[in-house]
mmCIF file of C-alpha atoms and ligand atoms in Angstrom:
data_model
loop_
_atom_site.group_PDB
_atom_site.id
_atom_site.type_symbol
_atom_site.label_atom_id
_atom_site.label_comp_id
_atom_site.label_asym_id
_atom_site.label_seq_id
_atom_site.Cartn_x
_atom_site.Cartn_y
_atom_site.Cartn_z
ATOM 1 C CA MET A 1 19.968 -31.623 -20.579
ATOM 2 C CA ASP A 2 16.482 -30.757 -21.816
ATOM 3 C CA LYS A 3 13.684 -29.793 -19.441
ATOM 4 C CA THR A 4 12.057 -33.232 -19.452
ATOM 5 C CA THR A 5 15.307 -34.993 -18.599
ATOM 6 C CA ILE A 6 15.986 -32.524 -15.779
ATOM 7 C CA SER A 7 12.509 -33.110 -14.338
ATOM 8 C CA LEU A 8 12.848 -36.893 -14.527
ATOM 9 C CA THR A 9 16.294 -36.795 -12.950
ATOM 10 C CA LEU A 10 15.089 -34.509 -10.141
ATOM 11 C CA ASN A 11 12.184 -36.879 -9.484
ATOM 12 C CA GLY A 12 14.590 -39.825 -9.335
ATOM 13 C CA LEU A 13 16.757 -37.885 -6.914
ATOM 14 C CA SER A 14 13.688 -37.155 -4.745
ATOM 15 C CA ASP A 15 12.935 -40.896 -4.616
ATOM 16 C CA THR A 16 16.515 -41.603 -3.569
ATOM 17 C CA ILE A 17 16.252 -38.991 -0.803
ATOM 18 C CA ARG A 18 12.925 -40.427 0.420
ATOM 19 C CA ASN A 19 14.606 -43.826 0.814
ATOM 20 C CA CYS A 20 17.881 -42.525 2.253
ATOM 21 C CA GLN A 21 19.296 -44.380 5.265
ATOM 22 C CA LYS A 22 22.694 -42.680 5.401
ATOM 23 C CA CYS A 23 22.360 -41.007 8.785
ATOM 24 C CA VAL A 24 20.567 -41.446 12.111
ATOM 25 C CA LEU A 25 17.801 -39.014 11.160
ATOM 26 C CA ALA A 26 16.333 -41.780 8.986
ATOM 27 C CA GLN A 27 15.445 -43.679 12.166
ATOM 28 C CA THR A 28 13.234 -40.957 13.628
ATOM 29 C CA ARG A 29 11.749 -39.282 10.568
ATOM 30 C CA THR A 30 8.232 -39.894 9.278
ATOM 31 C CA ASN A 31 9.042 -38.646 5.777
ATOM 32 C CA ALA A 32 12.174 -37.279 4.199
ATOM 33 C CA VAL A 33 11.540 -33.919 2.530
ATOM 34 C CA PRO A 34 13.428 -33.654 -0.770
ATOM 35 C CA GLY A 35 12.027 -30.245 -1.729
ATOM 36 C CA GLU A 36 9.555 -29.049 -4.327
ATOM 37 C CA GLY A 37 8.944 -26.448 -6.983
ATOM 38 C CA SER A 38 9.936 -25.614 -10.518
ATOM 39 C CA PRO A 39 12.979 -27.320 -12.062
ATOM 40 C CA ASN A 40 13.346 -24.227 -14.294
ATOM 41 C CA SER A 41 13.467 -21.707 -11.503
ATOM 42 C CA LEU A 42 15.968 -18.895 -11.531
ATOM 43 C CA ALA A 43 15.938 -18.992 -7.750
ATOM 44 C CA MET A 44 16.251 -21.740 -5.141
ATOM 45 C CA PHE A 45 15.328 -21.198 -1.484
ATOM 46 C CA VAL A 46 17.277 -23.266 1.024
ATOM 47 C CA GLY A 47 16.186 -23.626 4.650
ATOM 48 C CA GLU A 48 17.685 -25.555 7.513
ATOM 49 C CA ALA A 49 15.781 -28.824 7.965
ATOM 50 C CA PRO A 50 12.165 -29.985 7.991
ATOM 51 C CA GLY A 51 10.091 -29.316 11.104
ATOM 52 C CA ALA A 52 7.200 -31.360 12.518
ATOM 53 C CA ASP A 53 4.617 -30.426 9.857
ATOM 54 C CA GLU A 54 7.066 -30.980 7.021
ATOM 55 C CA ASP A 55 8.076 -34.357 8.463
ATOM 56 C CA ILE A 56 4.434 -35.471 8.561
ATOM 57 C CA GLN A 57 3.587 -34.292 5.046
ATOM 58 C CA GLY A 58 6.908 -34.721 3.241
ATOM 59 C CA GLN A 59 6.834 -31.175 1.865
ATOM 60 C CA PRO A 60 9.132 -28.246 2.711
ATOM 61 C CA PHE A 61 8.011 -25.077 4.479
ATOM 62 C CA ILE A 62 4.343 -25.861 5.008
ATOM 63 C CA GLY A 63 4.030 -25.175 8.766
ATOM 64 C CA LYS A 64 3.692 -21.714 10.334
ATOM 65 C CA ALA A 65 7.132 -20.559 9.147
ATOM 66 C CA GLY A 66 6.456 -21.941 5.694
ATOM 67 C CA GLN A 67 3.134 -20.146 5.466
ATOM 68 C CA LEU A 68 4.924 -16.915 6.335
ATOM 69 C CA LEU A 69 7.531 -17.643 3.639
ATOM 70 C CA THR A 70 4.718 -18.152 1.122
ATOM 71 C CA ARG A 71 3.196 -14.781 2.112
ATOM 72 C CA ILE A 72 6.571 -13.021 1.877
ATOM 73 C CA LEU A 73 7.029 -14.394 -1.657
ATOM 74 C CA LYS A 74 3.476 -13.463 -2.587
ATOM 75 C CA SER A 75 3.964 -9.885 -1.367
ATOM 76 C CA VAL A 76 6.283 -9.302 -4.339
ATOM 77 C CA LYS A 77 4.334 -11.567 -6.689
ATOM 78 C CA ILE A 78 6.754 -14.484 -6.590
ATOM 79 C CA ILE A 79 4.571 -17.560 -6.985
ATOM 80 C CA ARG A 80 5.757 -20.316 -4.686
ATOM 81 C CA LYS A 81 5.382 -23.135 -7.207
ATOM 82 C CA ASN A 82 7.561 -21.230 -9.699
ATOM 83 C CA VAL A 83 10.605 -21.386 -7.436
ATOM 84 C CA PHE A 84 12.332 -24.413 -5.915
ATOM 85 C CA ILE A 85 12.246 -24.752 -2.126
ATOM 86 C CA THR A 86 14.351 -27.197 -0.149
ATOM 87 C CA ASN A 87 16.575 -27.560 2.916
ATOM 88 C CA ILE A 88 20.210 -28.266 3.746
ATOM 89 C CA VAL A 89 19.182 -31.409 5.623
ATOM 90 C CA LYS A 90 16.274 -33.409 4.216
ATOM 91 C CA CYS A 91 15.056 -35.135 7.408
ATOM 92 C CA ARG A 92 13.724 -33.654 10.614
ATOM 93 C CA PRO A 93 16.160 -33.602 13.527
ATOM 94 C CA PRO A 94 14.314 -34.852 16.670
ATOM 95 C CA GLY A 95 12.786 -31.988 18.622
ATOM 96 C CA ASN A 96 13.884 -29.576 15.867
ATOM 97 C CA ARG A 97 17.437 -29.390 17.171
ATOM 98 C CA ASN A 98 19.956 -27.965 14.725
ATOM 99 C CA PRO A 99 21.360 -30.557 12.337
ATOM 100 C CA ASN A 100 24.921 -31.442 13.355
ATOM 101 C CA LYS A 101 28.002 -31.285 11.160
ATOM 102 C CA SER A 102 27.994 -34.958 10.291
ATOM 103 C CA GLU A 103 24.311 -34.890 9.263
ATOM 104 C CA ILE A 104 24.967 -31.819 7.114
ATOM 105 C CA ASP A 105 28.049 -33.386 5.484
ATOM 106 C CA ILE A 106 26.181 -36.592 4.703
ATOM 107 C CA CYS A 107 23.145 -34.780 3.262
ATOM 108 C CA LEU A 108 24.881 -31.993 1.330
ATOM 109 C CA PRO A 109 25.511 -34.024 -1.861
ATOM 110 C CA TYR A 110 21.715 -34.149 -2.355
ATOM 111 C CA LEU A 111 21.479 -30.366 -2.316
ATOM 112 C CA GLU A 112 24.530 -30.110 -4.575
ATOM 113 C CA ALA A 113 22.891 -32.473 -7.064
ATOM 114 C CA GLN A 114 19.655 -30.452 -6.954
ATOM 115 C CA ILE A 115 21.611 -27.258 -7.590
ATOM 116 C CA ALA A 116 23.491 -28.862 -10.494
ATOM 117 C CA LEU A 117 20.221 -30.010 -12.103
ATOM 118 C CA ILE A 118 18.203 -26.841 -11.577
ATOM 119 C CA ASN A 119 21.160 -24.586 -12.311
ATOM 120 C CA PRO A 120 19.640 -21.526 -10.634
ATOM 121 C CA LYS A 121 21.049 -18.008 -10.918
ATOM 122 C CA ILE A 122 20.260 -17.269 -7.282
ATOM 123 C CA ILE A 123 20.260 -19.282 -4.073
ATOM 124 C CA VAL A 124 18.425 -17.638 -1.186
ATOM 125 C CA THR A 125 19.684 -19.053 2.108
ATOM 126 C CA LEU A 126 17.120 -18.763 4.899
ATOM 127 C CA GLY A 127 18.711 -18.225 8.280
ATOM 128 C CA SER A 128 22.154 -18.899 9.662
ATOM 129 C CA VAL A 129 22.498 -22.675 9.173
ATOM 130 C CA PRO A 130 22.257 -22.739 5.346
ATOM 131 C CA THR A 131 24.069 -19.408 5.099
ATOM 132 C CA LYS A 132 27.072 -20.621 7.099
ATOM 133 C CA CYS A 133 27.043 -23.933 5.319
ATOM 134 C CA LEU A 134 27.082 -22.560 1.766
ATOM 135 C CA LEU A 135 29.059 -19.352 2.285
ATOM 136 C CA ASN A 136 31.533 -21.022 4.597
ATOM 137 C CA ARG A 137 31.889 -17.953 6.768
ATOM 138 C CA ASP A 138 31.069 -17.493 10.374
ATOM 139 C CA GLU A 139 29.424 -14.054 10.393
ATOM 140 C CA PRO A 140 26.005 -13.649 11.963
ATOM 141 C CA ILE A 141 23.058 -13.663 9.596
ATOM 142 C CA SER A 142 22.236 -10.096 10.650
ATOM 143 C CA ARG A 143 25.565 -9.004 9.108
ATOM 144 C CA VAL A 144 25.256 -10.839 5.780
ATOM 145 C CA ARG A 145 21.513 -10.760 5.010
ATOM 146 C CA GLY A 146 20.409 -8.652 2.089
ATOM 147 C CA GLN A 147 23.825 -8.845 0.413
ATOM 148 C CA TRP A 148 24.899 -10.639 -2.740
ATOM 149 C CA PHE A 149 27.738 -13.162 -2.597
ATOM 150 C CA LEU A 150 29.211 -14.674 -5.724
ATOM 151 C CA TRP A 151 29.429 -18.451 -5.382
ATOM 152 C CA THR A 152 30.549 -21.489 -7.401
ATOM 153 C CA GLY A 153 29.442 -21.490 -11.040
ATOM 154 C CA GLY A 154 28.530 -17.801 -11.072
ATOM 155 C CA ILE A 155 25.522 -18.455 -8.821
ATOM 156 C CA LYS A 156 24.669 -15.598 -6.484
ATOM 157 C CA ILE A 157 23.849 -16.296 -2.863
ATOM 158 C CA PHE A 158 21.395 -13.973 -1.121
ATOM 159 C CA PRO A 159 20.967 -14.646 2.612
ATOM 160 C CA MET A 160 17.713 -13.665 4.307
ATOM 161 C CA PHE A 161 16.369 -14.115 7.823
ATOM 162 C CA HIS A 162 14.630 -17.410 8.498
ATOM 163 C CA PRO A 163 10.832 -17.004 8.655
ATOM 164 C CA SER A 164 10.786 -18.741 12.093
ATOM 165 C CA TYR A 165 12.976 -15.925 13.361
ATOM 166 C CA LEU A 166 10.445 -13.416 12.026
ATOM 167 C CA LEU A 167 7.652 -15.241 13.855
ATOM 168 C CA ARG A 168 9.572 -14.795 17.114
ATOM 169 C CA ASN A 169 10.501 -11.156 16.360
ATOM 170 C CA ASP A 170 7.421 -9.721 14.780
ATOM 171 C CA GLN A 171 7.751 -5.980 15.365
ATOM 172 C CA THR A 172 7.781 -3.957 12.123
ATOM 173 C CA THR A 173 9.631 -0.858 13.308
ATOM 174 C CA PRO A 174 12.446 0.515 11.095
ATOM 175 C CA GLY A 175 15.466 -1.780 11.253
ATOM 176 C CA SER A 176 13.501 -4.687 12.730
ATOM 177 C CA PRO A 177 13.995 -8.150 11.193
ATOM 178 C CA LYS A 178 10.587 -7.975 9.508
ATOM 179 C CA GLU A 179 11.205 -4.564 8.023
ATOM 180 C CA LEU A 180 14.667 -5.657 6.797
ATOM 181 C CA THR A 181 13.097 -8.762 5.246
ATOM 182 C CA TRP A 182 10.605 -6.574 3.429
ATOM 183 C CA ARG A 183 13.559 -4.670 1.942
ATOM 184 C CA ASP A 184 15.382 -7.923 1.111
ATOM 185 C CA ILE A 185 12.474 -9.529 -0.704
ATOM 186 C CA LYS A 186 12.025 -6.407 -2.823
ATOM 187 C CA GLU A 187 15.747 -6.473 -3.676
ATOM 188 C CA LEU A 188 15.455 -10.158 -4.601
ATOM 189 C CA LYS A 189 12.438 -9.445 -6.804
ATOM 190 C CA ARG A 190 14.313 -6.626 -8.539
ATOM 191 C CA GLU A 191 17.214 -8.973 -9.365
ATOM 192 C CA LEU A 192 14.863 -11.777 -10.482
ATOM 193 C CA ASP A 193 13.028 -9.426 -12.847
ATOM 194 C CA LEU A 194 16.352 -8.313 -14.299
ATOM 195 C CA LEU A 195 17.482 -11.921 -14.826
ATOM 196 C CA LYS A 196 14.142 -12.806 -16.383
ATOM 197 C CA SER A 197 14.340 -9.945 -18.867
ATOM 198 C CA GLU A 198 17.874 -11.074 -19.777
ATOM 199 C CA ARG A 199 16.734 -14.673 -20.188
ATOM 200 C CA ASP A 200 13.817 -13.601 -22.365
ATOM 201 C CA VAL A 201 15.979 -11.660 -24.844
ATOM 202 C CA ASN A 202 18.490 -14.528 -25.097
HETATM 203 N N1 URA B 1 9.492 -16.871 -11.372
HETATM 204 C C1 URA B 1 10.240 -17.726 -12.096
HETATM 205 O O1 URA B 1 9.859 -18.173 -13.173
HETATM 206 N N2 URA B 1 11.428 -18.095 -11.628
HETATM 207 C C2 URA B 1 11.903 -17.620 -10.483
HETATM 208 O O2 URA B 1 12.991 -17.996 -10.092
HETATM 209 C C3 URA B 1 11.121 -16.728 -9.726
HETATM 210 C C4 URA B 1 9.916 -16.368 -10.200
HETATM 211 N N1 URA B 2 12.089 -24.642 8.663
HETATM 212 C C1 URA B 2 13.018 -24.968 7.734
HETATM 213 O O1 URA B 2 14.163 -24.566 7.809
HETATM 214 N N2 URA B 2 12.628 -25.751 6.724
HETATM 215 C C2 URA B 2 11.384 -26.202 6.581
HETATM 216 O O2 URA B 2 11.120 -26.903 5.608
HETATM 217 C C3 URA B 2 10.440 -25.834 7.561
HETATM 218 C C4 URA B 2 10.814 -25.070 8.589
#
């Protein structure tokens, strides 16, 4: 598929998601949040589910946690609009409870379609919900973050802490979640630069 077709198809998919009525979350949401960013990105970032701010505006990661994510990306010169950012579940669970298994199962085909269209080299899972969901293993995020996991289609999964977790644990001492995230984002940037140089010679 050429770039224009991919863009058009992604936009059509976003419209479908905005009108989705497949689970109970449709009854309480203000807006579904399909995700946003570049359809040509080498990297996709996948969070858990929209929060209150995202639900109101229909965009992913724009509240306090999202602003921190944007700053983390910026710290290694990753421009937010050049990557694709979305969530496992596209509608806000009431009161920000975790999405349940049935909601995840119903919503997952949307993420799978986005992945198939964007065809990223890397998927960064933010926090334990998307990490467990995609990696299908039950280890705590603290054990798997900062490591590369080979996934379907040669895509690499790179789990990182969720920015909300960093807001609640904001010490920057060695080994703290924030300090580990600083290491992880630099590792991600290193891999992205490598992939970009490979893409540019091919
Ligand atoms: N810049 C890009 O063009 N793509 C990425 O995935 C990240 C940064
Ligand atoms: N937390 C998430 O997991 N996703 C968002 O879009 C916002 C907050």
